[in-house]
XYZ file of N, CA and C in Angstrom:
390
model
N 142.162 116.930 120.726
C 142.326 115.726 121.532
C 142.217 116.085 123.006
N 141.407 115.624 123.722
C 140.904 115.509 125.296
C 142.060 115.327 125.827
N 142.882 115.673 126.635
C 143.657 115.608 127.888
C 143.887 115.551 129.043
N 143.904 115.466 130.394
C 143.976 115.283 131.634
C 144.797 115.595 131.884
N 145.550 115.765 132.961
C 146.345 116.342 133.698
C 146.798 116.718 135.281
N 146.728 115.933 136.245
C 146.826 116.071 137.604
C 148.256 116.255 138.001
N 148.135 116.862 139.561
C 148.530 117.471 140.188
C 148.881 117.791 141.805
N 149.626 118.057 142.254
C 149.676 118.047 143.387
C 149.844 117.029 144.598
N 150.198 115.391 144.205
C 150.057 114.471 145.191
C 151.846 114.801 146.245
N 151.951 113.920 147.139
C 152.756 114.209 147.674
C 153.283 112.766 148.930
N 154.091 113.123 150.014
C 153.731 112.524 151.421
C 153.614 113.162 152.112
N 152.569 113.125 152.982
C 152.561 113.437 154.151
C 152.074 112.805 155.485
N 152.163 112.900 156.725
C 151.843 111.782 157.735
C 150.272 112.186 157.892
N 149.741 110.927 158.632
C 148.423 110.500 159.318
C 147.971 112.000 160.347
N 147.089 112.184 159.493
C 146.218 113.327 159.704
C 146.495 114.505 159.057
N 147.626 114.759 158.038
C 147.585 115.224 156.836
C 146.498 115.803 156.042
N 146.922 116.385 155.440
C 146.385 117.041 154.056
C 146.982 117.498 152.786
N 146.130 117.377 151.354
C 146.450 117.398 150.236
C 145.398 118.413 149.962
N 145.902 118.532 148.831
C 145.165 119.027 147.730
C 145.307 118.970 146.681
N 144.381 117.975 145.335
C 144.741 117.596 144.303
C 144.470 118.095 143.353
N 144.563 118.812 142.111
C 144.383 119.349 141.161
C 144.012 118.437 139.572
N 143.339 118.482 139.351
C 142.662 118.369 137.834
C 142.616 119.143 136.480
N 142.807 119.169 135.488
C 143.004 120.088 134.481
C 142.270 119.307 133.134
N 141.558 119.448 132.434
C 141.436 119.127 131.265
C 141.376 119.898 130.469
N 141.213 119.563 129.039
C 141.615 120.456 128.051
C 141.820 119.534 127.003
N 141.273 120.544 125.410
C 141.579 119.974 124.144
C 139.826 119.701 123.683
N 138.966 120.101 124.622
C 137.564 119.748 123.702
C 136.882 120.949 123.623
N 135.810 121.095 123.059
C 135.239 122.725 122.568
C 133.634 122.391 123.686
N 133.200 121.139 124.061
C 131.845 121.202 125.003
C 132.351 122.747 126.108
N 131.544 123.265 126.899
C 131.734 123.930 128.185
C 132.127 122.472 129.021
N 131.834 122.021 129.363
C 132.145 120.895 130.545
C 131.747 119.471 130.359
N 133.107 118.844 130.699
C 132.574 117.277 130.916
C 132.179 116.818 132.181
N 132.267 115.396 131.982
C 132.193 114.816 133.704
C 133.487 114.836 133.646
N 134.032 114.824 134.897
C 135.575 114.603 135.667
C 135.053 113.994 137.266
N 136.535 112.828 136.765
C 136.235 112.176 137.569
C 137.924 111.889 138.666
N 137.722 111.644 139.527
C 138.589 111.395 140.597
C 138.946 109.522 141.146
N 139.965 109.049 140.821
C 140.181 107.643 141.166
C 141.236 107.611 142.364
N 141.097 106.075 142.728
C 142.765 105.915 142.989
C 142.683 104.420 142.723
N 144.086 104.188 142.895
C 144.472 102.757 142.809
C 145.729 102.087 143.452
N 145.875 101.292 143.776
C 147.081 100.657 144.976
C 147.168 99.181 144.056
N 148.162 98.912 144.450
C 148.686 97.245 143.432
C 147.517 96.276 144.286
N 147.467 95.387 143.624
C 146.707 94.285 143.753
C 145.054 94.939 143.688
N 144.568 96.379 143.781
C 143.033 96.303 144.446
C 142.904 96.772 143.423
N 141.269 96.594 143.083
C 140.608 97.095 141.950
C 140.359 98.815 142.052
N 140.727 99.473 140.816
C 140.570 100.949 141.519
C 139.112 101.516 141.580
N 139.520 102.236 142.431
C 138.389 102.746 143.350
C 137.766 104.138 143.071
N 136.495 104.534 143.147
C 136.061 106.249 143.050
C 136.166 106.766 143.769
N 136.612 108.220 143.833
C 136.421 108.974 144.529
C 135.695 110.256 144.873
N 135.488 110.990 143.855
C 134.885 111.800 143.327
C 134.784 112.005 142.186
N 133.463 113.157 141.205
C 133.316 113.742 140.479
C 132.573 114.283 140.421
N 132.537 115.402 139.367
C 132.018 116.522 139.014
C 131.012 116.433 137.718
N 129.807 116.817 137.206
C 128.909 116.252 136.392
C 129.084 117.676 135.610
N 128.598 117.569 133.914
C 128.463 118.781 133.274
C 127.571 120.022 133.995
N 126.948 119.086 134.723
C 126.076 120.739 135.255
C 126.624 121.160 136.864
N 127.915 120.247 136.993
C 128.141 121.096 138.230
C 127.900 120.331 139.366
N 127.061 119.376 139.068
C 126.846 117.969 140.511
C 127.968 117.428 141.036
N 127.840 117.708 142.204
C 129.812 116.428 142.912
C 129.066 115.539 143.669
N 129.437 114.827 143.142
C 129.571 113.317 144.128
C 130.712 113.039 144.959
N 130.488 112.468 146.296
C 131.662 111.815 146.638
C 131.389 110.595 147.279
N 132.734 109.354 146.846
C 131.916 108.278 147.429
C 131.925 108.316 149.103
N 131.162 107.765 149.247
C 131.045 107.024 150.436
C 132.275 106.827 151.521
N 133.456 106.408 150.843
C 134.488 105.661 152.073
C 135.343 106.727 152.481
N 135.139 108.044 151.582
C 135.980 109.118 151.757
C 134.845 110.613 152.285
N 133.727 110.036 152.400
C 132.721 111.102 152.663
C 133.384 111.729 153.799
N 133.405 113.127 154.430
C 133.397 113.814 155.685
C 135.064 114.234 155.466
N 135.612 113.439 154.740
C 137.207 113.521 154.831
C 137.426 114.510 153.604
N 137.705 113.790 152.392
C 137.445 113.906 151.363
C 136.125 115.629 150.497
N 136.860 116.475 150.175
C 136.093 117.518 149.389
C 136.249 117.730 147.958
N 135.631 117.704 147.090
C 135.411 118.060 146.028
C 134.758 119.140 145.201
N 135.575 120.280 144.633
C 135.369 121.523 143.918
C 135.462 121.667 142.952
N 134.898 122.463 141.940
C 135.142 122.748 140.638
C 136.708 124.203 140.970
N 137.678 124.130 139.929
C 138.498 124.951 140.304
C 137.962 126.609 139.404
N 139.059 127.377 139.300
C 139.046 128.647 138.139
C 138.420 128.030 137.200
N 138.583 127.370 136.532
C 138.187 126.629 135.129
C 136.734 125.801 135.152
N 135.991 126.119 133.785
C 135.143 124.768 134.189
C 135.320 123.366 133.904
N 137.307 123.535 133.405
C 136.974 121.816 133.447
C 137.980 121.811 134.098
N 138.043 121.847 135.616
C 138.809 121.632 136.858
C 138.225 120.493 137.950
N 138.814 120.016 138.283
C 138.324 119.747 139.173
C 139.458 119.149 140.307
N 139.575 120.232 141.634
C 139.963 120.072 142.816
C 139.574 119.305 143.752
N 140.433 118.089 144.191
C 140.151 117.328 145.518
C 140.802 117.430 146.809
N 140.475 118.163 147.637
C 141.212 118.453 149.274
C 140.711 117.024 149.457
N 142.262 116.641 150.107
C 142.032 115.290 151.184
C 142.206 115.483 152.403
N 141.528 115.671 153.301
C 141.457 115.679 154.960
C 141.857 114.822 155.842
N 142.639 114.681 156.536
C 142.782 113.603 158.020
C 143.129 112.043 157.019
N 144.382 112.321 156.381
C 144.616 111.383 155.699
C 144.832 110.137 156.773
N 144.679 108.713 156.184
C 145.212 107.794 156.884
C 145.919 106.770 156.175
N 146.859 105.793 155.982
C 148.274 104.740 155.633
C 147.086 104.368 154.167
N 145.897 104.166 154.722
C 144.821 103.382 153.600
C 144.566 104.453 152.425
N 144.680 105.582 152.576
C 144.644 106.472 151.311
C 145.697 106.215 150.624
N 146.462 105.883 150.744
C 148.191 105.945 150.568
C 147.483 104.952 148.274
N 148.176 105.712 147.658
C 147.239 104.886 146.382
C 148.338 105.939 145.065
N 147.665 105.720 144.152
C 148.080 106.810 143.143
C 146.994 107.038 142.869
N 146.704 108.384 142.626
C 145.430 109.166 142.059
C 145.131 109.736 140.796
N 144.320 109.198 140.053
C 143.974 109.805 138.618
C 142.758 110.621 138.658
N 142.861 111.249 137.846
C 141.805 111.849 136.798
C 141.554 111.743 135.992
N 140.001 111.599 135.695
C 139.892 111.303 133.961
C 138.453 111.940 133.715
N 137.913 111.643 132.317
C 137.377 112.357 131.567
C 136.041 111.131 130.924
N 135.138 111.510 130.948
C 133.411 110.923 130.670
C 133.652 111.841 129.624
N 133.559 111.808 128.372
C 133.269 112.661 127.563
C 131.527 111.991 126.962
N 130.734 110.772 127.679
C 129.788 110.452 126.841
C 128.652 110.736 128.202
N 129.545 111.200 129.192
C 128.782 110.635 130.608
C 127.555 112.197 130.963
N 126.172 111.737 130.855
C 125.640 113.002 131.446
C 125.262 113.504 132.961
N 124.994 113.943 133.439
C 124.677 114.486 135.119
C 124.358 112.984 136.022
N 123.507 112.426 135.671
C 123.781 110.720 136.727
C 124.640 109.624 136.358
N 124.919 109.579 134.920
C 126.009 108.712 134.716
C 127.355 109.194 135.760
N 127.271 110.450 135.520
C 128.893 110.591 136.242
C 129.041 110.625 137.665
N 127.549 110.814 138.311
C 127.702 110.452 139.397
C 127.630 109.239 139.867
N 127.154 108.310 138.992
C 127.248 106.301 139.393
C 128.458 106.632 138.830
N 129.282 106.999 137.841
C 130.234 106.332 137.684
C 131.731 106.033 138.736
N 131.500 106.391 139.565
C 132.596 106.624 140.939
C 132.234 104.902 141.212
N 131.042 104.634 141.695
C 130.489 103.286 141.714
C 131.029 102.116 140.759
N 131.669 102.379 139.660
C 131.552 101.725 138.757
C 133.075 101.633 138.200
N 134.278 101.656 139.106
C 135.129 101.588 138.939
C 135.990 102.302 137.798
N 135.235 103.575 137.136
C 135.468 104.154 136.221
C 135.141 103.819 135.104
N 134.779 102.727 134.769
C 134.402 101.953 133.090
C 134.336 103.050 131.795
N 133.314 104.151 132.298
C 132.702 105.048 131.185
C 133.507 105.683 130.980
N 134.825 105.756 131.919
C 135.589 107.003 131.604
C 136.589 107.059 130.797
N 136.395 108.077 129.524
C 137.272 107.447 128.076
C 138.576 107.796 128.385
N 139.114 109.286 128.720
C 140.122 109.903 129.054
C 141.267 109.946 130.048
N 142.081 109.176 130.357
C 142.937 109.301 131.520
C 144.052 110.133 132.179
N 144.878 110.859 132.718
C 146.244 111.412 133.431
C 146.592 110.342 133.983
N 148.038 110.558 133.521
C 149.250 109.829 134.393
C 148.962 109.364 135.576
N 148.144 110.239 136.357
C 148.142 109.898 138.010
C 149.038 110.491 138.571
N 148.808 110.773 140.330
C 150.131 111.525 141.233
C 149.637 110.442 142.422
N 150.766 110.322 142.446
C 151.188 109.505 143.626
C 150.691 110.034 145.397
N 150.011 109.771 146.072
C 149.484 110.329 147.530
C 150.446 109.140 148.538
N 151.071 109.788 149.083
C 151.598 108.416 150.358
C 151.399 109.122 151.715
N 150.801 108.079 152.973
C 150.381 109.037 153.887
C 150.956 107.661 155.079
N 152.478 108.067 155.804
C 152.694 107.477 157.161
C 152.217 107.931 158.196
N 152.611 106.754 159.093
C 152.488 107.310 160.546
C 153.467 107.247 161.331
């Protein structure tokens, strides 16, 4: 059974930094897609990054320049440094798991509010004052 597992959220103030951790585990492929969310009450959740079986990262758009995305030790890791946080990151952050998704699915899927993505983690909480 596929698992998820994140890591590392926290508070810290405006212009901050994180670093979020990813873990999966429980399937015999070398690598899935992994993917990076967040979500805040009332808004539809949002992409942030991911990582494709062959190693492709995407990142969206609203977090580009800020926002980094790595594969960790593992190949089914996947690490997100958040840079120069601001009140609007402030969300809970998941990770999850494309187990059907290949090298461009998983990179639209950030676009796509996660839909494809079968596998979920709890989420860690990011809060960022000023």
């Amino acid at each position: 059974q596929v698992r998820v597992v994140e890591s590392g959220g926290g508070s810290v103030q405006v212009g901050g930094s994180l670093r979020l951790s990813c873990a999966a585990s429980g399937y015999t492929y070398s690598s899935y897609c992994l993917g990076w969310f967040r979500q805040t009450p009332g808004k539809e959740r949002e992409g942030v990054a991911s990582i494709s079986p062959i190693g492709t990262i995407t990142i969206a758009d609203s977090v580009k320049g800020r926002f980094t995305a790595f594969r960790g030790s593992g190949d089914n890791t996947l690490l997100l440094k958040l840079n120069s946080l601001q009140p609007e990151d402030t969300a809970i952050y998941y990770c999850a798991v494309c187990t059907t998704c290949g090298d461009s699915a998983c990179s639209a899927g950030i676009t796509a509010s996660g839909r494809d993505f079968n596998v979920w983690g709890q989420g860690t909480q990011v809060t960022v004052s000023s």
